[in-house]
mmCIF file of C-alpha atoms (C1' of nucleotides) and ligand atoms in Angstrom:
data_model
loop_
_atom_site.group_PDB
_atom_site.id
_atom_site.type_symbol
_atom_site.label_atom_id
_atom_site.label_comp_id
_atom_site.label_asym_id
_atom_site.label_seq_id
_atom_site.Cartn_x
_atom_site.Cartn_y
_atom_site.Cartn_z
ATOM 1 C CA UNK A 25 115.825 88.530 136.202
ATOM 2 C CA UNK A 26 115.565 89.710 139.583
ATOM 3 C CA UNK A 27 113.445 92.889 140.785
ATOM 4 C CA UNK A 28 116.595 95.439 141.297
ATOM 5 C CA UNK A 29 118.295 94.180 138.377
ATOM 6 C CA UNK A 30 115.482 95.275 136.372
ATOM 7 C CA UNK A 31 115.277 98.358 138.290
ATOM 8 C CA UNK A 32 119.018 98.964 137.461
ATOM 9 C CA UNK A 33 117.918 98.761 133.586
ATOM 10 C CA UNK A 34 115.170 100.818 133.724
ATOM 11 C CA UNK A 35 117.570 103.588 135.512
ATOM 12 C CA UNK A 36 120.022 103.165 132.773
ATOM 13 C CA UNK A 37 117.160 103.872 129.974
ATOM 14 C CA UNK A 38 116.968 107.018 131.813
ATOM 15 C CA UNK A 39 120.431 108.301 132.579
ATOM 16 C CA UNK A 40 123.633 107.113 131.058
ATOM 17 C CA UNK A 41 125.506 105.043 133.939
ATOM 18 C CA UNK A 42 129.010 105.056 134.270
ATOM 19 C CA UNK A 43 130.380 101.406 135.347
ATOM 20 C CA UNK A 44 130.883 102.850 138.945
ATOM 21 C CA UNK A 45 127.815 104.742 139.238
ATOM 22 C CA UNK A 46 126.162 101.930 138.287
ATOM 23 C CA UNK A 47 127.567 99.644 140.880
ATOM 24 C CA UNK A 48 126.718 102.202 143.467
ATOM 25 C CA UNK A 49 123.141 102.078 142.492
ATOM 26 C CA UNK A 50 123.262 98.581 142.322
ATOM 27 C CA UNK A 51 124.598 98.108 145.907
ATOM 28 C CA UNK A 52 121.758 100.392 147.187
ATOM 29 C CA UNK A 53 119.197 98.211 145.408
ATOM 30 C CA UNK A 54 120.819 95.235 146.813
ATOM 31 C CA UNK A 55 120.955 96.183 150.276
ATOM 32 C CA UNK A 56 117.630 97.472 150.512
ATOM 33 C CA UNK A 57 118.729 99.577 153.475
ATOM 34 C CA UNK A 58 119.998 103.124 154.192
ATOM 35 C CA UNK A 59 123.650 103.019 154.007
ATOM 36 C CA UNK A 60 126.348 105.458 154.876
ATOM 37 C CA UNK A 61 129.211 106.678 152.327
ATOM 38 C CA UNK A 62 131.497 104.340 154.102
ATOM 39 C CA UNK A 63 129.497 101.838 154.388
ATOM 40 C CA UNK A 64 128.944 101.380 150.718
ATOM 41 C CA UNK A 65 132.313 101.586 150.133
ATOM 42 C CA UNK A 66 132.665 98.330 152.257
ATOM 43 C CA UNK A 67 129.777 96.854 150.512
ATOM 44 C CA UNK A 68 131.291 97.383 146.807
ATOM 45 C CA UNK A 69 134.316 96.136 148.042
ATOM 46 C CA UNK A 70 133.119 93.001 149.524
ATOM 47 C CA UNK A 71 130.423 92.215 147.376
ATOM 48 C CA UNK A 72 131.083 93.436 144.034
ATOM 49 C CA UNK A 73 135.065 93.668 144.292
ATOM 50 C CA UNK A 74 135.341 97.416 143.703
ATOM 51 C CA UNK A 75 137.318 99.859 145.199
ATOM 52 C CA UNK A 76 136.058 103.438 145.795
ATOM 53 C CA UNK A 77 137.700 106.399 147.303
ATOM 54 C CA UNK A 78 135.628 108.380 149.749
ATOM 55 C CA UNK A 79 135.718 111.191 147.420
ATOM 56 C CA UNK A 80 134.508 109.125 144.625
ATOM 57 C CA UNK A 81 131.703 107.792 146.582
ATOM 58 C CA UNK A 82 130.301 111.422 147.746
ATOM 59 C CA UNK A 83 130.595 112.553 143.983
ATOM 60 C CA UNK A 84 128.663 109.545 142.580
ATOM 61 C CA UNK A 85 126.066 109.585 145.567
ATOM 62 C CA UNK A 86 125.831 113.569 144.634
ATOM 63 C CA UNK A 87 125.446 112.462 141.010
ATOM 64 C CA UNK A 88 122.946 109.845 141.402
ATOM 65 C CA UNK A 89 120.891 112.466 144.127
ATOM 66 C CA UNK A 90 120.487 114.925 141.288
ATOM 67 C CA UNK A 91 119.501 112.112 139.015
ATOM 68 C CA UNK A 92 116.561 111.386 141.468
ATOM 69 C CA UNK A 93 117.841 107.823 141.386
ATOM 70 C CA UNK A 94 118.876 107.841 145.161
ATOM 71 C CA UNK A 95 117.715 109.902 148.044
ATOM 72 C CA UNK A 96 119.729 110.904 151.149
ATOM 73 C CA UNK A 97 118.065 110.658 154.395
ATOM 74 C CA UNK A 98 119.251 114.062 156.162
ATOM 75 C CA UNK A 99 118.525 112.700 159.935
ATOM 76 C CA UNK A 100 120.505 109.518 159.370
ATOM 77 C CA UNK A 101 123.043 110.667 157.018
ATOM 78 C CA UNK A 102 122.566 107.786 154.625
ATOM 79 C CA UNK A 103 121.559 106.920 151.370
ATOM 80 C CA UNK A 104 118.543 104.889 149.887
ATOM 81 C CA UNK A 105 117.788 104.014 146.162
ATOM 82 C CA UNK A 106 114.686 105.687 145.020
ATOM 83 C CA UNK A 107 111.714 103.011 145.380
ATOM 84 C CA UNK A 108 110.313 104.686 142.289
ATOM 85 C CA UNK A 109 113.145 104.616 139.405
ATOM 86 C CA UNK A 110 110.605 102.081 137.432
ATOM 87 C CA UNK A 111 107.538 103.632 137.491
ATOM 88 C CA UNK A 112 107.083 106.679 135.518
ATOM 89 C CA UNK A 113 105.325 108.693 138.229
ATOM 90 C CA UNK A 114 106.233 112.374 138.792
ATOM 91 C CA UNK A 115 108.538 112.466 142.053
ATOM 92 C CA UNK A 116 106.973 114.714 144.698
ATOM 93 C CA UNK A 117 108.688 115.448 147.879
ATOM 94 C CA UNK A 118 109.934 112.167 149.224
ATOM 95 C CA UNK A 119 108.895 110.713 152.690
ATOM 96 C CA UNK A 120 110.289 107.871 154.625
ATOM 97 C CA UNK A 121 109.851 105.827 157.449
ATOM 98 C CA UNK A 122 113.173 104.624 158.594
ATOM 99 C CA UNK A 123 113.360 101.453 161.119
ATOM 100 C CA UNK A 124 115.463 102.104 163.699
ATOM 101 C CA UNK A 125 116.343 98.671 164.485
ATOM 102 C CA UNK A 126 117.181 97.222 161.006
ATOM 103 C CA UNK A 127 117.733 100.501 158.981
ATOM 104 C CA UNK A 128 115.294 99.148 156.410
ATOM 105 C CA UNK A 129 113.664 102.142 154.593
ATOM 106 C CA UNK A 130 110.225 102.425 153.094
ATOM 107 C CA UNK A 131 109.559 105.341 151.085
ATOM 108 C CA UNK A 132 106.179 106.391 151.214
ATOM 109 C CA UNK A 133 103.368 108.680 150.013
ATOM 110 C CA UNK A 134 101.312 110.799 152.641
ATOM 111 C CA UNK A 135 97.796 111.570 151.582
ATOM 112 C CA UNK A 136 97.597 114.902 150.067
ATOM 113 C CA UNK A 137 95.184 115.796 152.654
ATOM 114 C CA UNK A 138 97.494 115.466 155.413
ATOM 115 C CA UNK A 139 100.373 117.184 153.316
ATOM 116 C CA UNK A 140 97.756 120.293 153.034
ATOM 117 C CA UNK A 141 96.918 120.528 156.800
ATOM 118 C CA UNK A 142 100.530 120.015 157.488
ATOM 119 C CA UNK A 143 101.713 122.989 155.298
ATOM 120 C CA UNK A 144 98.690 125.168 156.417
ATOM 121 C CA UNK A 145 99.936 124.501 160.201
ATOM 122 C CA UNK A 146 103.296 125.562 159.277
ATOM 123 C CA UNK A 147 102.116 128.716 157.357
ATOM 124 C CA UNK A 148 100.079 129.973 160.689
ATOM 125 C CA UNK A 149 103.701 130.056 162.430
ATOM 126 C CA UNK A 150 105.101 132.291 160.033
ATOM 127 C CA UNK A 151 107.357 129.248 157.807
ATOM 128 C CA UNK A 152 107.340 128.867 154.378
ATOM 129 C CA UNK A 153 108.390 125.105 153.665
ATOM 130 C CA UNK A 154 110.380 124.867 150.625
ATOM 131 C CA UNK A 155 110.500 120.905 150.204
ATOM 132 C CA UNK A 156 108.663 119.264 152.868
ATOM 133 C CA UNK A 157 110.624 116.056 152.972
ATOM 134 C CA UNK A 158 109.490 113.987 155.929
ATOM 135 C CA UNK A 159 111.883 111.645 157.653
ATOM 136 C CA UNK A 160 110.091 109.434 160.409
ATOM 137 C CA UNK A 161 111.954 107.015 162.541
ATOM 138 C CA UNK A 162 110.019 104.094 163.969
ATOM 139 C CA UNK A 163 109.949 100.097 163.728
ATOM 140 C CA UNK A 164 109.403 98.102 160.480
ATOM 141 C CA UNK A 165 106.860 95.200 160.378
ATOM 142 C CA UNK A 166 109.552 92.580 161.317
ATOM 143 C CA UNK A 167 111.275 94.583 164.169
ATOM 144 C CA UNK A 168 107.961 95.551 166.087
ATOM 145 C CA UNK A 169 106.893 92.033 166.543
ATOM 146 C CA UNK B 15 114.853 140.569 184.606
ATOM 147 C CA UNK B 16 114.838 139.280 180.639
ATOM 148 C CA UNK B 17 112.397 136.653 179.175
ATOM 149 C CA UNK B 18 115.369 134.265 178.853
ATOM 150 C CA UNK B 19 117.101 134.857 182.126
ATOM 151 C CA UNK B 20 113.362 133.921 183.627
ATOM 152 C CA UNK B 21 113.187 130.921 181.742
ATOM 153 C CA UNK B 22 116.653 129.997 183.184
ATOM 154 C CA UNK B 23 115.415 130.637 186.885
ATOM 155 C CA UNK B 24 112.282 128.210 186.029
ATOM 156 C CA UNK B 25 114.517 125.348 184.891
ATOM 157 C CA UNK B 26 116.643 125.943 187.828
ATOM 158 C CA UNK B 27 113.544 125.441 190.206
ATOM 159 C CA UNK B 28 112.939 121.951 188.365
ATOM 160 C CA UNK B 29 116.398 120.658 188.050
ATOM 161 C CA UNK B 30 119.379 121.412 190.160
ATOM 162 C CA UNK B 31 121.986 122.469 187.469
ATOM 163 C CA UNK B 32 125.575 123.265 187.976
ATOM 164 C CA UNK B 33 127.049 126.574 186.877
ATOM 165 C CA UNK B 34 128.597 124.883 183.806
ATOM 166 C CA UNK B 35 125.178 123.302 182.876
ATOM 167 C CA UNK B 36 123.398 126.586 183.523
ATOM 168 C CA UNK B 37 126.039 128.175 181.561
ATOM 169 C CA UNK B 38 125.434 126.290 178.712
ATOM 170 C CA UNK B 39 121.334 126.564 178.836
ATOM 171 C CA UNK B 40 122.154 130.007 179.050
ATOM 172 C CA UNK B 41 124.073 130.115 175.908
ATOM 173 C CA UNK B 42 121.116 128.415 174.144
ATOM 174 C CA UNK B 43 118.609 130.807 175.351
ATOM 175 C CA UNK B 44 120.757 133.762 174.576
ATOM 176 C CA UNK B 45 121.253 132.849 170.855
ATOM 177 C CA UNK B 46 117.714 131.783 170.116
ATOM 178 C CA UNK B 47 119.176 129.633 167.518
ATOM 179 C CA UNK B 48 120.383 126.151 166.856
ATOM 180 C CA UNK B 49 123.791 125.602 167.606
ATOM 181 C CA UNK B 50 126.472 122.901 166.957
ATOM 182 C CA UNK B 51 128.493 121.555 170.180
ATOM 183 C CA UNK B 52 131.524 123.587 169.224
ATOM 184 C CA UNK B 53 129.772 126.648 168.206
ATOM 185 C CA UNK B 54 128.553 126.583 171.755
ATOM 186 C CA UNK B 55 131.893 126.043 173.179
ATOM 187 C CA UNK B 56 133.069 129.276 171.205
ATOM 188 C CA UNK B 57 130.112 131.052 172.125
ATOM 189 C CA UNK B 58 130.450 130.575 176.146
ATOM 190 C CA UNK B 59 134.393 131.446 175.725
ATOM 191 C CA UNK B 60 133.410 134.426 174.090
ATOM 192 C CA UNK B 61 130.505 135.777 175.434
ATOM 193 C CA UNK B 62 130.643 134.129 179.316
ATOM 194 C CA UNK B 63 134.483 133.719 179.621
ATOM 195 C CA UNK B 64 133.691 130.104 180.247
ATOM 196 C CA UNK B 65 136.050 127.241 178.940
ATOM 197 C CA UNK B 66 134.290 123.956 177.861
ATOM 198 C CA UNK B 67 136.080 120.843 177.024
ATOM 199 C CA UNK B 68 134.410 119.110 174.143
ATOM 200 C CA UNK B 69 133.841 115.918 175.927
ATOM 201 C CA UNK B 70 132.205 118.349 178.706
ATOM 202 C CA UNK B 71 129.786 120.023 176.280
ATOM 203 C CA UNK B 72 128.629 116.655 174.981
ATOM 204 C CA UNK B 73 127.899 115.431 178.373
ATOM 205 C CA UNK B 74 126.319 118.424 179.386
ATOM 206 C CA UNK B 75 124.170 118.572 176.479
ATOM 207 C CA UNK B 76 123.220 114.908 176.852
ATOM 208 C CA UNK B 77 122.217 115.890 180.544
ATOM 209 C CA UNK B 78 120.115 118.733 179.751
ATOM 210 C CA UNK B 79 118.459 116.627 176.741
ATOM 211 C CA UNK B 80 117.429 114.102 179.381
ATOM 212 C CA UNK B 81 115.810 116.711 181.468
ATOM 213 C CA UNK B 82 113.744 117.938 178.392
ATOM 214 C CA UNK B 83 115.356 121.516 178.912
ATOM 215 C CA UNK B 84 117.067 121.353 175.416
ATOM 216 C CA UNK B 85 116.384 119.388 171.979
ATOM 217 C CA UNK B 86 118.474 117.763 169.624
ATOM 218 C CA UNK B 87 117.930 118.395 165.797
ATOM 219 C CA UNK B 88 118.954 115.442 164.162
ATOM 220 C CA UNK B 89 118.968 116.993 160.865
ATOM 221 C CA UNK B 90 121.465 119.870 161.644
ATOM 222 C CA UNK B 91 123.223 118.205 163.974
ATOM 223 C CA UNK B 92 122.451 120.872 166.655
ATOM 224 C CA UNK B 93 120.915 121.881 169.921
ATOM 225 C CA UNK B 94 118.270 124.356 170.903
ATOM 226 C CA UNK B 95 116.527 125.194 174.207
ATOM 227 C CA UNK B 96 113.409 123.478 174.640
ATOM 228 C CA UNK B 97 110.627 126.358 174.088
ATOM 229 C CA UNK B 98 108.545 125.146 176.761
ATOM 230 C CA UNK B 99 110.794 125.688 179.779
ATOM 231 C CA UNK B 100 108.483 128.037 181.576
ATOM 232 C CA UNK B 101 105.028 126.434 180.975
ATOM 233 C CA UNK B 102 104.183 123.334 182.396
ATOM 234 C CA UNK B 103 102.293 121.541 179.946
ATOM 235 C CA UNK B 104 103.621 117.967 179.605
ATOM 236 C CA UNK B 105 105.876 117.692 176.843
ATOM 237 C CA UNK B 106 104.616 115.628 173.731
ATOM 238 C CA UNK B 107 106.741 114.898 170.252
ATOM 239 C CA UNK B 108 108.874 117.953 169.748
ATOM 240 C CA UNK B 109 108.198 119.497 166.479
ATOM 241 C CA UNK B 110 110.648 122.079 164.972
ATOM 242 C CA UNK B 111 110.753 124.538 161.866
ATOM 243 C CA UNK B 112 114.346 125.371 161.117
ATOM 244 C CA UNK B 113 115.196 128.344 159.033
ATOM 245 C CA UNK B 114 117.605 127.153 156.476
ATOM 246 C CA UNK B 115 118.594 131.101 155.952
ATOM 247 C CA UNK B 116 119.388 132.299 159.468
ATOM 248 C CA UNK B 117 118.973 129.039 161.434
ATOM 249 C CA UNK B 118 116.589 130.291 163.863
ATOM 250 C CA UNK B 119 114.451 127.644 164.966
ATOM 251 C CA UNK B 120 110.726 127.645 165.916
ATOM 252 C CA UNK B 121 109.404 124.806 168.309
ATOM 253 C CA UNK B 122 105.702 124.347 167.143
ATOM 254 C CA UNK B 123 102.811 122.000 168.057
ATOM 255 C CA UNK B 124 101.207 120.435 165.027
ATOM 256 C CA UNK B 125 97.515 120.067 165.650
ATOM 257 C CA UNK B 126 96.130 116.797 167.126
ATOM 258 C CA UNK B 127 94.105 115.788 164.060
ATOM 259 C CA UNK B 128 97.295 115.939 161.691
ATOM 260 C CA UNK B 129 99.187 113.909 164.075
ATOM 261 C CA UNK B 130 96.791 111.029 164.274
ATOM 262 C CA UNK B 131 95.979 110.956 160.385
ATOM 263 C CA UNK B 132 99.965 111.022 160.002
ATOM 264 C CA UNK B 133 100.395 108.125 162.200
ATOM 265 C CA UNK B 134 97.414 106.266 160.747
ATOM 266 C CA UNK B 135 99.139 106.602 157.376
ATOM 267 C CA UNK B 136 102.304 105.094 158.655
ATOM 268 C CA UNK B 137 100.327 102.308 160.224
ATOM 269 C CA UNK B 138 99.118 101.430 156.840
ATOM 270 C CA UNK B 139 102.707 101.250 155.338
ATOM 271 C CA UNK B 140 103.143 98.604 158.241
ATOM 272 C CA UNK B 141 105.364 100.571 160.637
ATOM 273 C CA UNK B 142 105.061 101.692 164.302
ATOM 274 C CA UNK B 143 106.003 105.185 164.999
ATOM 275 C CA UNK B 144 107.730 105.910 168.315
ATOM 276 C CA UNK B 145 108.206 109.326 168.867
ATOM 277 C CA UNK B 146 107.347 111.327 165.839
ATOM 278 C CA UNK B 147 109.930 114.604 166.169
ATOM 279 C CA UNK B 148 109.421 116.263 163.103
ATOM 280 C CA UNK B 149 112.203 118.704 161.642
ATOM 281 C CA UNK B 150 111.220 120.891 158.724
ATOM 282 C CA UNK B 151 113.595 122.827 156.860
ATOM 283 C CA UNK B 152 112.119 126.298 155.535
ATOM 284 C CA UNK B 153 112.414 129.679 155.957
ATOM 285 C CA UNK B 154 111.202 132.096 158.602
ATOM 286 C CA UNK B 155 109.324 135.196 158.471
ATOM 287 C CA UNK B 156 112.343 137.531 158.067
ATOM 288 C CA UNK B 157 113.857 135.605 155.597
ATOM 289 C CA UNK B 158 110.991 134.948 153.455
ATOM 290 C CA UNK B 159 110.541 138.598 152.758
ATOM 291 C "C1'" DA C 15 134.148 118.315 210.673
ATOM 292 C "C1'" DC C 16 136.356 114.955 208.110
ATOM 293 C "C1'" DA C 17 137.082 111.151 205.504
ATOM 294 C "C1'" DA C 18 134.796 108.362 201.649
ATOM 295 C "C1'" DA C 19 131.953 108.006 197.992
ATOM 296 C "C1'" DA C 20 129.843 109.885 194.135
ATOM 297 C "C1'" DA C 21 129.135 113.088 190.385
ATOM 298 C "C1'" DA C 22 131.397 116.657 187.343
ATOM 299 C "C1'" DT C 23 134.663 118.187 184.332
ATOM 300 C "C1'" DG C 24 139.077 117.700 181.910
ATOM 301 C "C1'" DT C 25 142.896 115.448 179.108
ATOM 302 C "C1'" DT C 26 144.853 112.611 175.879
ATOM 303 C "C1'" DA C 27 144.556 110.363 172.113
ATOM 304 C "C1'" DC C 28 141.805 108.403 168.455
ATOM 305 C "C1'" DC C 29 138.311 107.332 165.084
ATOM 306 C "C1'" DT C 30 135.082 108.856 161.338
ATOM 307 C "C1'" DC C 31 132.965 111.961 158.311
ATOM 308 C "C1'" DG C 32 133.485 115.178 154.542
ATOM 309 C "C1'" DT C 33 135.987 117.951 151.512
ATOM 310 C "C1'" DA C 34 139.258 121.111 148.849
ATOM 311 C "C1'" DA C 35 143.078 121.015 145.610
ATOM 312 C "C1'" DC C 36 145.800 118.846 142.605
ATOM 313 C "C1'" DA C 37 146.706 114.332 139.799
ATOM 314 C "C1'" DC C 38 145.531 111.208 136.660
ATOM 315 C "C1'" DT C 39 142.653 108.474 133.616
ATOM 316 C "C1'" DT C 40 138.736 107.887 130.254
ATOM 317 C "C1'" DA C 41 135.401 109.348 127.210
ATOM 318 C "C1'" DT C 42 133.750 112.429 123.411
ATOM 319 C "C1'" DG C 43 133.682 115.453 119.812
ATOM 320 C "C1'" DC C 44 136.057 117.248 115.625
ATOM 321 C "C1'" DG D 16 144.851 111.229 116.063
ATOM 322 C "C1'" DC D 17 144.396 115.271 119.296
ATOM 323 C "C1'" DA D 18 141.873 118.295 121.877
ATOM 324 C "C1'" DT D 19 138.299 118.962 125.629
ATOM 325 C "C1'" DA D 20 135.708 117.662 129.194
ATOM 326 C "C1'" DA D 21 133.837 114.315 132.407
ATOM 327 C "C1'" DG D 22 135.244 110.968 135.929
ATOM 328 C "C1'" DT D 23 137.825 108.983 139.342
ATOM 329 C "C1'" DG D 24 142.018 109.009 142.803
ATOM 330 C "C1'" DT D 25 145.353 111.029 146.190
ATOM 331 C "C1'" DT D 26 146.913 113.672 149.546
ATOM 332 C "C1'" DA D 27 146.137 116.144 153.480
ATOM 333 C "C1'" DC D 28 143.340 118.389 156.472
ATOM 334 C "C1'" DG D 29 139.515 120.059 159.567
ATOM 335 C "C1'" DA D 30 135.113 119.094 161.886
ATOM 336 C "C1'" DG D 31 132.415 116.068 164.830
ATOM 337 C "C1'" DG D 32 132.427 112.681 168.388
ATOM 338 C "C1'" DT D 33 134.135 109.334 172.198
ATOM 339 C "C1'" DA D 34 136.725 106.008 175.242
ATOM 340 C "C1'" DA D 35 139.702 105.479 178.628
ATOM 341 C "C1'" DC D 36 141.752 107.751 181.948
ATOM 342 C "C1'" DA D 37 142.802 111.638 185.576
ATOM 343 C "C1'" DT D 38 141.357 115.225 188.336
ATOM 344 C "C1'" DT D 39 138.283 118.393 190.883
ATOM 345 C "C1'" DT D 40 134.151 119.316 193.032
ATOM 346 C "C1'" DT D 41 129.912 117.920 195.456
ATOM 347 C "C1'" DT D 42 127.608 114.818 198.508
ATOM 348 C "C1'" DT D 43 127.027 111.895 202.517
ATOM 349 C "C1'" DG D 44 127.445 108.973 206.736
ATOM 350 C "C1'" DT D 45 129.554 109.287 211.032
HETATM 351 ZN ZN1 ZN E 217 112.298 108.381 145.242
HETATM 352 ZN ZN1 ZN E 218 113.334 96.931 161.118
HETATM 353 ZN ZN1 ZN E 219 110.849 121.336 174.196
HETATM 354 ZN ZN1 ZN E 220 115.472 133.015 158.848
#
DNA sequence: ACAAAAAATGTTACCTCGTAACACTTATGC
DNA sequence: GCATAAGTGTTACGAGGTAACATTTTTTGT
């Protein structure tokens, strides 16, 4: 059983998924990249032979997002599967590194001390942060060689 | 002379601006908020009695961005005037706090130590950061009361 | 001062993204 | 089974963005 299909099983234990919702999550696990809604439609058609209306994709992605199974990258306007579906650790503020060359996304955890320092810095500027989702664009290991 | 018209004069010393380009920068300085391209068109029509084609606005914003006179907020897809037009300090990675309630934007500078720690953290994950433009959404002083 | 060249702006036509409103289909509880 | 809710599809539309080409304005060489 491949890693991502194992993850899929794990997700289904937590949340009841309709076939279409499962397919969309599956697609995101398969690509391991950030995908736009329309890219997902194309992918599901090509690789899974499943048609989705645009409306449905957005509704399904919203649902999966509520369930913390996927995240939306606001900067790129794309979606990724959560990297922590299989582990049961509580999901804090998600933080992402996005490869601007190949779109590969790594969900990371910044050290708490850095997070605190950042929050402090921001408080000094008079702002209060709600959910500090960090999205940083750079180059992944492969693409930076 | 108001603060923002002084800034405008400062900008014109650095870069030669056509009347339209000047007007767009002026509009951004006047609003002090993040504006979408189409919001700028409306604003210039209403307040400055100047018409812009969509195409022109985008070209002008691109130009002003190259000149570091405005920044684009990727998360919100909006534009803001650079907060450092009048001061001659070298422009590093811009970092923004965006009020999700009133759209007010504060351009800040995160302490170097935090920046370095962040970079370090990211390097450990195998990524190399190019220009770490940070965009954080929260509430400004007024809106958090 | 004038024509040629370059830079800036406008027009048209088109594409993608995203959603509202409504219709339809499938699952669920009794 | 039947009523109800949940999920999905259809249509139509508005906003954002751009390519290709036309026009206007500015600059430059003589
Ligand atoms: Zn996650
Ligand atoms: Zn890469
Ligand atoms: Zn700036
Ligand atoms: Zn505010």
